[in-house]
Amino acid sequence: MTTINADSDDQVYEEMSRRGAAPLWRHLGNLFLDEPKSAAVPHLWKYPELRELALHFAGRLSIEEAQRRVIMLVNPGLQDPPATVNTLFAGLQVLMPGEQAPAHRHTANAFRFIIEGSGVYTTVDGERVHMNPGDLLLTAGWQWHDHHHEGDDVTIWLDGLDYPLVNMLECGFFELFPDGVQAPTEPDDISTRQMIHGRLNPVWMNGRPAAGRPIGNYPWAETEKALASVADNADGSAHDGVIFEYANPWTGGAVLPTISCRIQRLRPGFAGKPRQQTASFISHVVRGEGTVTVDGRDYDWGRNDVFAVPGWHEYSLSNASASQDAVIFSYSNEPALRALGLYREQLG
Ligand code: GTQ
Ligand code: FE2
């Protein structure tokens, strides 16, 4: 039995630490904040700068060596381990004609939003899913996937993953596919062709393929049709303009358990009201130019740029153009927060 000197608190604090204990009264302020304080900071990445870096390595780093040639978008406040916002990652992946990235799977959920290129597909659990600019492709956690480029142009897409959350939860698993490349076992693009109608779900498909990812690709043509069809007769949200969430056709909810993907149109002259939310999000500009104002600071974005807004920062979006729409793709961790009862927002 150890004895401690009851006359000296300092010695007792040291002994407390040796015994694997700590005084809550010295930690309260850090452990129970009045409100969230993000380690991540708001940040804007300019596409031309990232593209130049990506193409440099496309010319001299083989896909065999790189496995996946991805330029990570690292938040200045989240460098170790690197992440883009607290629970989410963004990267720009380059695939050159003739290349294929080895088949693998991971528990992290992933998607790709295509920026440029054609003639590319990803085989997802045996289904070849073709992609074109503006398409949203899903790879839910633990689905096998390998990328193939059979076209002639440089392909670049935005990767979104939730590995920062998965790793924080210490639930990360990764596996290489035994033969390197999956042989197709399903008709090409079958999940998209059967499921994209949204209001007409094929009953016999219920539960297959993996219920987590019923649609392989949300094609840009469908997305653009939705944006165009409400263009002139809906005001949308005062904060976000006309905004749609990509939906899982069976549940009507977010496309991945931890990630909500959205597309929004800011009309010419749109000036969004400010809001803040516990969810963190990352946005990719499909077209147009505008500004996101975060905590009073302006970040001016243009085509293909990416910006990150960590949770609980007040932000607003605007499109200063008098004639051009702005269209933005974004993804957030809102479903994860909602599932845990932690989603809050404050509307300005
Ligand atoms: O394309 O499978 O950006 O596994 C990071 C991890 C992309 C991918 C990333 C990945 C992938
Ligand atoms: Fe992957």
mmCIF file of C-alpha atoms and ligand atoms in Angstrom:
data_model
loop_
_atom_site.group_PDB
_atom_site.id
_atom_site.type_symbol
_atom_site.label_atom_id
_atom_site.label_comp_id
_atom_site.label_asym_id
_atom_site.label_seq_id
_atom_site.Cartn_x
_atom_site.Cartn_y
_atom_site.Cartn_z
ATOM 1 C CA MET A 1 0.000 0.000 0.000
ATOM 2 C CA THR A 2 1.517 3.317 -1.090
ATOM 3 C CA THR A 3 1.212 6.292 1.124
ATOM 4 C CA ILE A 4 1.079 9.865 -0.117
ATOM 5 C CA ASN A 5 2.024 13.065 1.552
ATOM 6 C CA ALA A 6 -1.318 14.626 2.400
ATOM 7 C CA ASP A 7 0.316 18.011 2.939
ATOM 8 C CA SER A 8 1.385 18.524 -0.673
ATOM 9 C CA ASP A 9 -1.298 18.650 -3.388
ATOM 10 C CA ASP A 10 1.373 18.742 -6.089
ATOM 11 C CA GLN A 11 2.719 15.410 -4.948
ATOM 12 C CA VAL A 12 -0.775 14.006 -4.864
ATOM 13 C CA TYR A 13 -1.442 15.193 -8.416
ATOM 14 C CA GLU A 14 1.725 13.406 -9.514
ATOM 15 C CA GLU A 15 0.729 10.295 -7.657
ATOM 16 C CA MET A 16 -2.745 10.546 -9.164
ATOM 17 C CA SER A 17 -1.223 10.498 -12.644
ATOM 18 C CA ARG A 18 0.963 7.499 -11.744
ATOM 19 C CA ARG A 19 -2.176 5.703 -10.639
ATOM 20 C CA GLY A 20 -3.873 6.345 -13.984
ATOM 21 C CA ALA A 21 -6.244 8.977 -12.597
ATOM 22 C CA ALA A 22 -6.816 12.692 -13.141
ATOM 23 C CA PRO A 23 -8.758 15.527 -11.513
ATOM 24 C CA LEU A 24 -11.791 16.405 -13.648
ATOM 25 C CA TRP A 25 -11.745 19.902 -12.152
ATOM 26 C CA ARG A 26 -8.560 20.654 -14.083
ATOM 27 C CA HIS A 27 -10.041 19.461 -17.405
ATOM 28 C CA LEU A 28 -13.629 20.662 -17.400
ATOM 29 C CA GLY A 29 -13.000 23.661 -19.670
ATOM 30 C CA ASN A 30 -11.418 21.520 -22.405
ATOM 31 C CA LEU A 31 -13.771 18.583 -22.209
ATOM 32 C CA PHE A 32 -17.106 20.388 -22.030
ATOM 33 C CA LEU A 33 -16.999 23.316 -24.406
ATOM 34 C CA ASP A 34 -19.763 25.895 -24.531
ATOM 35 C CA GLU A 35 -19.903 25.211 -28.253
ATOM 36 C CA PRO A 36 -17.927 23.248 -30.851
ATOM 37 C CA LYS A 37 -14.476 24.527 -31.764
ATOM 38 C CA SER A 38 -13.189 22.919 -34.957
ATOM 39 C CA ALA A 39 -9.586 21.890 -35.374
ATOM 40 C CA ALA A 40 -10.189 22.284 -39.118
ATOM 41 C CA VAL A 41 -10.242 25.773 -40.595
ATOM 42 C CA PRO A 42 -12.261 27.100 -43.526
ATOM 43 C CA HIS A 43 -10.185 26.668 -46.662
ATOM 44 C CA LEU A 44 -10.324 27.099 -50.445
ATOM 45 C CA TRP A 45 -8.325 25.086 -52.972
ATOM 46 C CA LYS A 46 -7.928 26.455 -56.515
ATOM 47 C CA TYR A 47 -8.413 23.764 -59.128
ATOM 48 C CA PRO A 48 -5.728 24.943 -61.580
ATOM 49 C CA GLU A 49 -3.096 24.691 -58.828
ATOM 50 C CA LEU A 50 -4.148 21.173 -57.859
ATOM 51 C CA ARG A 51 -4.502 20.046 -61.455
ATOM 52 C CA GLU A 52 -0.950 21.112 -62.238
ATOM 53 C CA LEU A 53 0.354 19.041 -59.323
ATOM 54 C CA ALA A 54 -1.728 16.059 -60.363
ATOM 55 C CA LEU A 55 -0.565 16.172 -63.977
ATOM 56 C CA HIS A 56 3.057 16.494 -62.948
ATOM 57 C CA PHE A 57 2.863 13.125 -61.219
ATOM 58 C CA ALA A 58 0.651 11.592 -63.893
ATOM 59 C CA GLY A 59 3.665 12.033 -66.182
ATOM 60 C CA ARG A 60 6.248 10.381 -63.938
ATOM 61 C CA LEU A 61 4.631 8.185 -61.279
ATOM 62 C CA SER A 62 3.167 4.937 -62.583
ATOM 63 C CA ILE A 63 -0.194 3.775 -61.323
ATOM 64 C CA GLU A 64 1.504 0.546 -60.203
ATOM 65 C CA GLU A 65 3.744 2.588 -57.959
ATOM 66 C CA ALA A 66 1.126 5.032 -56.734
ATOM 67 C CA GLN A 67 -1.725 2.444 -56.517
ATOM 68 C CA ARG A 68 -4.059 5.429 -56.519
ATOM 69 C CA ARG A 69 -2.732 8.704 -57.872
ATOM 70 C CA VAL A 70 -4.515 11.106 -55.577
ATOM 71 C CA ILE A 71 -3.619 14.642 -54.562
ATOM 72 C CA MET A 72 -5.022 15.014 -51.048
ATOM 73 C CA LEU A 73 -6.721 18.245 -50.028
ATOM 74 C CA VAL A 74 -5.256 18.725 -46.591
ATOM 75 C CA ASN A 75 -6.836 21.153 -44.186
ATOM 76 C CA PRO A 76 -4.181 23.417 -42.630
ATOM 77 C CA GLY A 77 -5.660 22.543 -39.220
ATOM 78 C CA LEU A 78 -5.699 18.757 -39.838
ATOM 79 C CA GLN A 79 -2.285 17.721 -41.082
ATOM 80 C CA ASP A 80 -1.562 14.699 -38.891
ATOM 81 C CA PRO A 81 -3.314 12.553 -39.805
ATOM 82 C CA PRO A 82 -4.244 14.426 -42.982
ATOM 83 C CA ALA A 83 -7.937 15.135 -43.505
ATOM 84 C CA THR A 84 -10.033 17.791 -45.204
ATOM 85 C CA VAL A 85 -12.606 18.322 -42.433
ATOM 86 C CA ASN A 86 -12.968 16.440 -39.149
ATOM 87 C CA THR A 87 -14.685 13.320 -40.518
ATOM 88 C CA LEU A 88 -14.237 13.658 -44.291
ATOM 89 C CA PHE A 89 -11.576 13.592 -46.955
ATOM 90 C CA ALA A 90 -11.357 15.158 -50.406
ATOM 91 C CA GLY A 91 -8.789 14.262 -53.038
ATOM 92 C CA LEU A 92 -8.255 14.731 -56.751
ATOM 93 C CA GLN A 93 -7.529 11.463 -58.513
ATOM 94 C CA VAL A 94 -5.919 11.299 -61.949
ATOM 95 C CA LEU A 95 -6.195 8.305 -64.214
ATOM 96 C CA MET A 96 -4.416 8.313 -67.577
ATOM 97 C CA PRO A 97 -5.500 6.451 -70.733
ATOM 98 C CA GLY A 98 -4.753 2.746 -70.449
ATOM 99 C CA GLU A 99 -4.293 2.769 -66.714
ATOM 100 C CA GLN A 100 -6.128 0.686 -64.158
ATOM 101 C CA ALA A 101 -6.019 1.018 -60.387
ATOM 102 C CA PRO A 102 -5.882 -2.302 -58.496
ATOM 103 C CA ALA A 103 -9.085 -3.768 -57.040
ATOM 104 C CA HIS A 104 -9.506 -3.433 -53.307
ATOM 105 C CA ARG A 105 -12.047 -2.673 -50.624
ATOM 106 C CA HIS A 106 -12.140 -0.763 -47.356
ATOM 107 C CA THR A 107 -14.673 -0.109 -44.658
ATOM 108 C CA ALA A 108 -14.513 3.605 -45.429
ATOM 109 C CA ASN A 109 -17.393 4.783 -47.618
ATOM 110 C CA ALA A 110 -16.384 6.519 -50.824
ATOM 111 C CA PHE A 111 -17.732 8.373 -53.829
ATOM 112 C CA ARG A 112 -16.320 9.998 -56.943
ATOM 113 C CA PHE A 113 -17.614 13.156 -58.598
ATOM 114 C CA ILE A 114 -16.256 13.320 -62.137
ATOM 115 C CA ILE A 115 -14.570 16.544 -63.260
ATOM 116 C CA GLU A 116 -12.985 15.767 -66.621
ATOM 117 C CA GLY A 117 -12.374 12.860 -68.969
ATOM 118 C CA SER A 118 -14.339 10.041 -70.558
ATOM 119 C CA GLY A 119 -14.071 6.343 -71.319
ATOM 120 C CA VAL A 120 -13.578 5.448 -67.685
ATOM 121 C CA TYR A 121 -15.399 2.943 -65.499
ATOM 122 C CA THR A 122 -15.096 1.502 -62.028
ATOM 123 C CA THR A 123 -16.020 -2.120 -61.430
ATOM 124 C CA VAL A 124 -17.991 -2.159 -58.154
ATOM 125 C CA ASP A 125 -18.769 -5.595 -56.757
ATOM 126 C CA GLY A 126 -18.654 -7.049 -60.273
ATOM 127 C CA GLU A 127 -20.675 -4.301 -61.982
ATOM 128 C CA ARG A 128 -18.902 -2.002 -64.426
ATOM 129 C CA VAL A 129 -20.100 1.524 -63.678
ATOM 130 C CA HIS A 130 -19.207 4.052 -66.404
ATOM 131 C CA MET A 131 -18.548 7.670 -65.582
ATOM 132 C CA ASN A 132 -18.714 11.026 -67.324
ATOM 133 C CA PRO A 133 -18.249 14.590 -66.076
ATOM 134 C CA GLY A 134 -20.816 15.555 -63.443
ATOM 135 C CA ASP A 135 -21.627 11.941 -62.546
ATOM 136 C CA LEU A 136 -21.674 10.825 -58.922
ATOM 137 C CA LEU A 137 -20.410 7.261 -58.382
ATOM 138 C CA LEU A 138 -20.786 5.455 -55.098
ATOM 139 C CA THR A 139 -18.588 2.850 -53.486
ATOM 140 C CA ALA A 140 -20.134 2.025 -50.133
ATOM 141 C CA GLY A 141 -17.965 0.570 -47.394
ATOM 142 C CA TRP A 142 -16.510 -2.892 -48.106
ATOM 143 C CA GLN A 143 -17.503 -2.994 -51.795
ATOM 144 C CA TRP A 144 -14.756 -4.167 -54.144
ATOM 145 C CA HIS A 145 -13.685 -1.509 -56.632
ATOM 146 C CA ASP A 146 -11.122 -1.024 -59.387
ATOM 147 C CA HIS A 147 -10.855 1.861 -61.850
ATOM 148 C CA HIS A 148 -10.197 1.473 -65.594
ATOM 149 C CA HIS A 149 -9.419 4.049 -68.262
ATOM 150 C CA GLU A 150 -10.242 3.001 -71.832
ATOM 151 C CA GLY A 151 -10.573 6.538 -73.227
ATOM 152 C CA ASP A 152 -8.140 9.046 -74.695
ATOM 153 C CA ASP A 153 -8.165 11.987 -72.275
ATOM 154 C CA VAL A 154 -6.760 12.722 -68.871
ATOM 155 C CA THR A 155 -9.419 11.849 -66.305
ATOM 156 C CA ILE A 156 -9.689 13.726 -63.046
ATOM 157 C CA TRP A 157 -12.323 13.211 -60.409
ATOM 158 C CA LEU A 158 -12.993 14.340 -56.883
ATOM 159 C CA ASP A 159 -12.781 11.539 -54.320
ATOM 160 C CA GLY A 160 -14.826 11.843 -51.148
ATOM 161 C CA LEU A 161 -14.234 9.405 -48.276
ATOM 162 C CA ASP A 162 -15.120 9.154 -44.624
ATOM 163 C CA TYR A 163 -11.834 7.490 -43.600
ATOM 164 C CA PRO A 164 -11.108 10.207 -40.990
ATOM 165 C CA LEU A 165 -14.272 9.166 -39.153
ATOM 166 C CA VAL A 166 -13.722 5.445 -39.679
ATOM 167 C CA ASN A 167 -10.186 5.746 -38.347
ATOM 168 C CA MET A 168 -11.271 7.924 -35.414
ATOM 169 C CA LEU A 169 -13.721 5.119 -34.547
ATOM 170 C CA GLU A 170 -10.901 2.599 -35.077
ATOM 171 C CA CYS A 171 -13.002 0.573 -37.497
ATOM 172 C CA GLY A 172 -10.729 0.629 -40.530
ATOM 173 C CA PHE A 173 -10.222 -2.560 -42.547
ATOM 174 C CA PHE A 174 -8.570 -2.801 -45.973
ATOM 175 C CA GLU A 175 -8.109 -5.693 -48.369
ATOM 176 C CA LEU A 176 -6.607 -6.168 -51.824
ATOM 177 C CA PHE A 177 -8.633 -8.211 -54.304
ATOM 178 C CA PRO A 178 -6.844 -11.509 -54.858
ATOM 179 C CA ASP A 179 -6.527 -11.270 -58.653
ATOM 180 C CA GLY A 180 -5.896 -7.539 -58.999
ATOM 181 C CA VAL A 181 -8.865 -6.973 -61.297
ATOM 182 C CA GLN A 182 -12.485 -8.009 -60.861
ATOM 183 C CA ALA A 183 -14.144 -9.920 -63.671
ATOM 184 C CA PRO A 184 -17.585 -8.431 -64.415
ATOM 185 C CA THR A 185 -20.360 -10.581 -62.942
ATOM 186 C CA GLU A 186 -23.311 -8.217 -63.513
ATOM 187 C CA PRO A 187 -24.576 -6.434 -66.629
ATOM 188 C CA ASP A 188 -22.833 -3.070 -67.157
ATOM 189 C CA ASP A 189 -24.425 -0.144 -65.268
ATOM 190 C CA ILE A 190 -27.323 -2.376 -64.205
ATOM 191 C CA SER A 191 -27.903 -0.686 -60.857
ATOM 192 C CA THR A 192 -28.178 2.745 -62.417
ATOM 193 C CA ARG A 193 -30.446 1.574 -65.220
ATOM 194 C CA GLN A 194 -32.785 -0.207 -62.840
ATOM 195 C CA MET A 195 -32.813 2.217 -59.941
ATOM 196 C CA ILE A 196 -32.365 5.760 -61.235
ATOM 197 C CA HIS A 197 -36.069 6.361 -61.807
ATOM 198 C CA GLY A 198 -36.413 7.117 -58.122
ATOM 199 C CA ARG A 199 -40.188 6.937 -57.842
ATOM 200 C CA LEU A 200 -40.390 3.565 -59.592
ATOM 201 C CA ASN A 201 -38.294 1.066 -57.675
ATOM 202 C CA PRO A 202 -37.850 -2.429 -59.156
ATOM 203 C CA VAL A 203 -39.341 -4.610 -56.422
ATOM 204 C CA TRP A 204 -37.395 -7.734 -57.349
ATOM 205 C CA MET A 205 -34.140 -5.819 -56.770
ATOM 206 C CA ASN A 206 -34.957 -4.990 -53.155
ATOM 207 C CA GLY A 207 -31.975 -5.886 -51.082
ATOM 208 C CA ARG A 208 -29.618 -6.401 -53.966
ATOM 209 C CA PRO A 209 -27.018 -5.505 -54.745
ATOM 210 C CA ALA A 210 -25.750 -4.370 -51.335
ATOM 211 C CA ALA A 211 -28.622 -2.319 -49.947
ATOM 212 C CA GLY A 212 -26.094 0.293 -48.899
ATOM 213 C CA ARG A 213 -25.486 1.340 -52.461
ATOM 214 C CA PRO A 214 -28.431 0.618 -54.689
ATOM 215 C CA ILE A 215 -27.365 3.073 -57.411
ATOM 216 C CA GLY A 216 -23.846 2.902 -58.823
ATOM 217 C CA ASN A 217 -23.963 6.170 -60.735
ATOM 218 C CA TYR A 218 -26.173 9.249 -60.462
ATOM 219 C CA PRO A 219 -25.614 10.524 -64.025
ATOM 220 C CA TRP A 220 -25.175 14.232 -64.636
ATOM 221 C CA ALA A 221 -27.931 14.222 -67.272
ATOM 222 C CA GLU A 222 -30.471 13.279 -64.559
ATOM 223 C CA THR A 223 -29.082 15.787 -62.095
ATOM 224 C CA GLU A 224 -29.149 18.578 -64.630
ATOM 225 C CA LYS A 225 -32.712 17.675 -65.599
ATOM 226 C CA ALA A 226 -33.761 18.063 -61.959
ATOM 227 C CA LEU A 227 -32.028 21.428 -61.651
ATOM 228 C CA ALA A 228 -33.515 22.671 -64.915
ATOM 229 C CA SER A 229 -37.035 21.489 -64.186
ATOM 230 C CA VAL A 230 -37.336 23.652 -61.072
ATOM 231 C CA ALA A 231 -35.256 26.490 -62.433
ATOM 232 C CA ASP A 232 -37.868 29.164 -62.848
ATOM 233 C CA ASN A 233 -40.628 28.258 -60.449
ATOM 234 C CA ALA A 234 -38.963 27.485 -57.126
ATOM 235 C CA ASP A 235 -37.190 29.890 -54.846
ATOM 236 C CA GLY A 236 -35.419 27.136 -52.964
ATOM 237 C CA SER A 237 -33.813 27.794 -49.620
ATOM 238 C CA ALA A 238 -32.939 31.310 -48.498
ATOM 239 C CA HIS A 239 -29.611 29.882 -47.351
ATOM 240 C CA ASP A 240 -28.727 27.437 -50.102
ATOM 241 C CA GLY A 241 -30.782 28.316 -53.159
ATOM 242 C CA VAL A 242 -32.260 25.406 -55.098
ATOM 243 C CA ILE A 243 -30.642 22.398 -53.478
ATOM 244 C CA PHE A 244 -31.236 18.656 -53.910
ATOM 245 C CA GLU A 245 -29.953 15.765 -51.873
ATOM 246 C CA TYR A 246 -28.968 12.660 -53.847
ATOM 247 C CA ALA A 247 -31.220 9.990 -52.376
ATOM 248 C CA ASN A 248 -31.035 6.286 -51.736
ATOM 249 C CA PRO A 249 -34.120 5.130 -53.675
ATOM 250 C CA TRP A 250 -35.143 2.553 -51.060
ATOM 251 C CA THR A 251 -34.860 4.769 -48.000
ATOM 252 C CA GLY A 252 -35.208 8.257 -49.436
ATOM 253 C CA GLY A 253 -32.271 9.164 -47.186
ATOM 254 C CA ALA A 254 -28.640 10.009 -47.797
ATOM 255 C CA VAL A 255 -26.672 7.924 -50.314
ATOM 256 C CA LEU A 256 -24.105 6.739 -47.768
ATOM 257 C CA PRO A 257 -24.557 6.123 -44.032
ATOM 258 C CA THR A 258 -22.101 8.854 -43.070
ATOM 259 C CA ILE A 259 -22.231 11.191 -46.069
ATOM 260 C CA SER A 260 -24.957 13.298 -47.635
ATOM 261 C CA CYS A 261 -24.285 14.449 -51.205
ATOM 262 C CA ARG A 262 -26.052 17.483 -52.632
ATOM 263 C CA ILE A 263 -26.273 19.569 -55.762
ATOM 264 C CA GLN A 264 -27.346 23.196 -55.686
ATOM 265 C CA ARG A 265 -27.973 26.048 -58.032
ATOM 266 C CA LEU A 266 -27.437 29.640 -57.010
ATOM 267 C CA ARG A 267 -29.212 31.947 -59.397
ATOM 268 C CA PRO A 268 -27.525 35.075 -60.752
ATOM 269 C CA GLY A 269 -27.437 37.625 -57.943
ATOM 270 C CA PHE A 270 -28.269 35.064 -55.219
ATOM 271 C CA ALA A 271 -27.137 36.215 -51.776
ATOM 272 C CA GLY A 272 -27.736 33.454 -49.231
ATOM 273 C CA LYS A 273 -28.614 34.140 -45.625
ATOM 274 C CA PRO A 274 -26.017 33.045 -43.079
ATOM 275 C CA ARG A 275 -26.329 29.819 -41.123
ATOM 276 C CA GLN A 276 -24.236 27.548 -38.992
ATOM 277 C CA GLN A 277 -24.547 23.826 -38.402
ATOM 278 C CA THR A 278 -22.637 21.186 -36.527
ATOM 279 C CA ALA A 279 -22.115 19.307 -39.784
ATOM 280 C CA SER A 280 -18.897 19.968 -41.689
ATOM 281 C CA PHE A 281 -19.045 20.081 -45.468
ATOM 282 C CA ILE A 282 -16.874 20.186 -48.569
ATOM 283 C CA SER A 283 -18.009 21.823 -51.817
ATOM 284 C CA HIS A 284 -16.876 21.465 -55.415
ATOM 285 C CA VAL A 285 -17.876 24.125 -57.930
ATOM 286 C CA VAL A 286 -19.364 22.525 -61.026
ATOM 287 C CA ARG A 287 -19.744 25.853 -62.785
ATOM 288 C CA GLY A 288 -19.992 29.564 -62.168
ATOM 289 C CA GLU A 289 -18.245 31.896 -59.798
ATOM 290 C CA GLY A 290 -19.145 33.215 -56.400
ATOM 291 C CA THR A 291 -18.182 33.662 -52.812
ATOM 292 C CA VAL A 292 -18.493 31.742 -49.578
ATOM 293 C CA THR A 293 -18.188 33.976 -46.550
ATOM 294 C CA VAL A 294 -17.086 32.153 -43.406
ATOM 295 C CA ASP A 295 -16.782 33.971 -40.089
ATOM 296 C CA GLY A 296 -16.838 37.241 -42.005
ATOM 297 C CA ARG A 297 -14.042 36.332 -44.410
ATOM 298 C CA ASP A 298 -14.668 35.983 -48.159
ATOM 299 C CA TYR A 299 -13.378 33.058 -50.189
ATOM 300 C CA ASP A 300 -13.910 33.609 -53.926
ATOM 301 C CA TRP A 301 -14.394 30.427 -55.881
ATOM 302 C CA GLY A 302 -14.496 29.589 -59.561
ATOM 303 C CA ARG A 303 -15.084 26.538 -61.703
ATOM 304 C CA ASN A 304 -13.858 23.240 -60.205
ATOM 305 C CA ASP A 305 -12.476 24.858 -57.055
ATOM 306 C CA VAL A 306 -13.062 23.072 -53.745
ATOM 307 C CA PHE A 307 -13.781 24.658 -50.394
ATOM 308 C CA ALA A 308 -14.252 23.292 -46.893
ATOM 309 C CA VAL A 309 -16.462 24.705 -44.169
ATOM 310 C CA PRO A 310 -15.934 23.009 -40.787
ATOM 311 C CA GLY A 311 -18.856 22.609 -38.396
ATOM 312 C CA TRP A 312 -20.312 25.468 -36.416
ATOM 313 C CA HIS A 313 -18.693 28.231 -38.460
ATOM 314 C CA GLU A 314 -21.188 30.786 -39.714
ATOM 315 C CA TYR A 315 -21.222 30.871 -43.484
ATOM 316 C CA SER A 316 -23.190 32.241 -46.390
ATOM 317 C CA LEU A 317 -23.054 31.669 -50.144
ATOM 318 C CA SER A 318 -23.466 34.182 -52.920
ATOM 319 C CA ASN A 319 -23.373 34.373 -56.687
ATOM 320 C CA ALA A 320 -22.411 37.874 -57.754
ATOM 321 C CA SER A 321 -22.856 37.245 -61.461
ATOM 322 C CA ALA A 322 -25.746 39.090 -63.099
ATOM 323 C CA SER A 323 -26.206 36.472 -65.797
ATOM 324 C CA GLN A 324 -24.573 33.128 -64.898
ATOM 325 C CA ASP A 325 -25.833 30.389 -62.614
ATOM 326 C CA ALA A 326 -23.499 28.857 -60.103
ATOM 327 C CA VAL A 327 -23.808 25.099 -59.567
ATOM 328 C CA ILE A 328 -22.156 23.472 -56.579
ATOM 329 C CA PHE A 329 -21.771 19.831 -55.579
ATOM 330 C CA SER A 330 -21.250 19.337 -51.848
ATOM 331 C CA TYR A 331 -21.022 16.605 -49.256
ATOM 332 C CA SER A 332 -21.354 16.684 -45.498
ATOM 333 C CA ASN A 333 -21.277 14.455 -42.448
ATOM 334 C CA GLU A 334 -24.853 15.366 -41.541
ATOM 335 C CA PRO A 335 -26.190 11.753 -41.632
ATOM 336 C CA ALA A 336 -23.529 10.613 -39.154
ATOM 337 C CA LEU A 337 -24.349 13.475 -36.801
ATOM 338 C CA ARG A 338 -28.107 12.943 -37.119
ATOM 339 C CA ALA A 339 -27.722 9.236 -36.366
ATOM 340 C CA LEU A 340 -25.957 10.186 -33.139
ATOM 341 C CA GLY A 341 -28.406 12.932 -32.178
ATOM 342 C CA LEU A 342 -25.711 15.597 -32.619
ATOM 343 C CA TYR A 343 -27.000 17.592 -35.560
ATOM 344 C CA ARG A 344 -27.875 21.218 -34.779
ATOM 345 C CA GLU A 345 -28.242 24.282 -36.881
ATOM 346 C CA GLN A 346 -28.791 27.952 -36.348
ATOM 347 C CA LEU A 347 -30.293 29.948 -39.152
ATOM 348 C CA GLY A 348 -29.441 33.587 -39.655
HETATM 349 O O1 GTQ B 1 -10.119 5.351 -55.583
HETATM 350 O O2 GTQ B 1 -10.348 3.643 -54.318
HETATM 351 O O3 GTQ B 1 -8.830 9.101 -52.757
HETATM 352 O O4 GTQ B 1 -9.188 3.748 -51.917
HETATM 353 C C1 GTQ B 1 -8.470 7.249 -51.350
HETATM 354 C C2 GTQ B 1 -8.571 5.885 -51.157
HETATM 355 C C3 GTQ B 1 -9.388 6.971 -53.542
HETATM 356 C C4 GTQ B 1 -10.011 4.811 -54.475
HETATM 357 C C5 GTQ B 1 -8.882 7.774 -52.544
HETATM 358 C C6 GTQ B 1 -9.086 5.081 -52.138
HETATM 359 C C7 GTQ B 1 -9.483 5.615 -53.348
HETATM 360 FE FE FE2 B 2 -10.718 2.687 -52.584
#
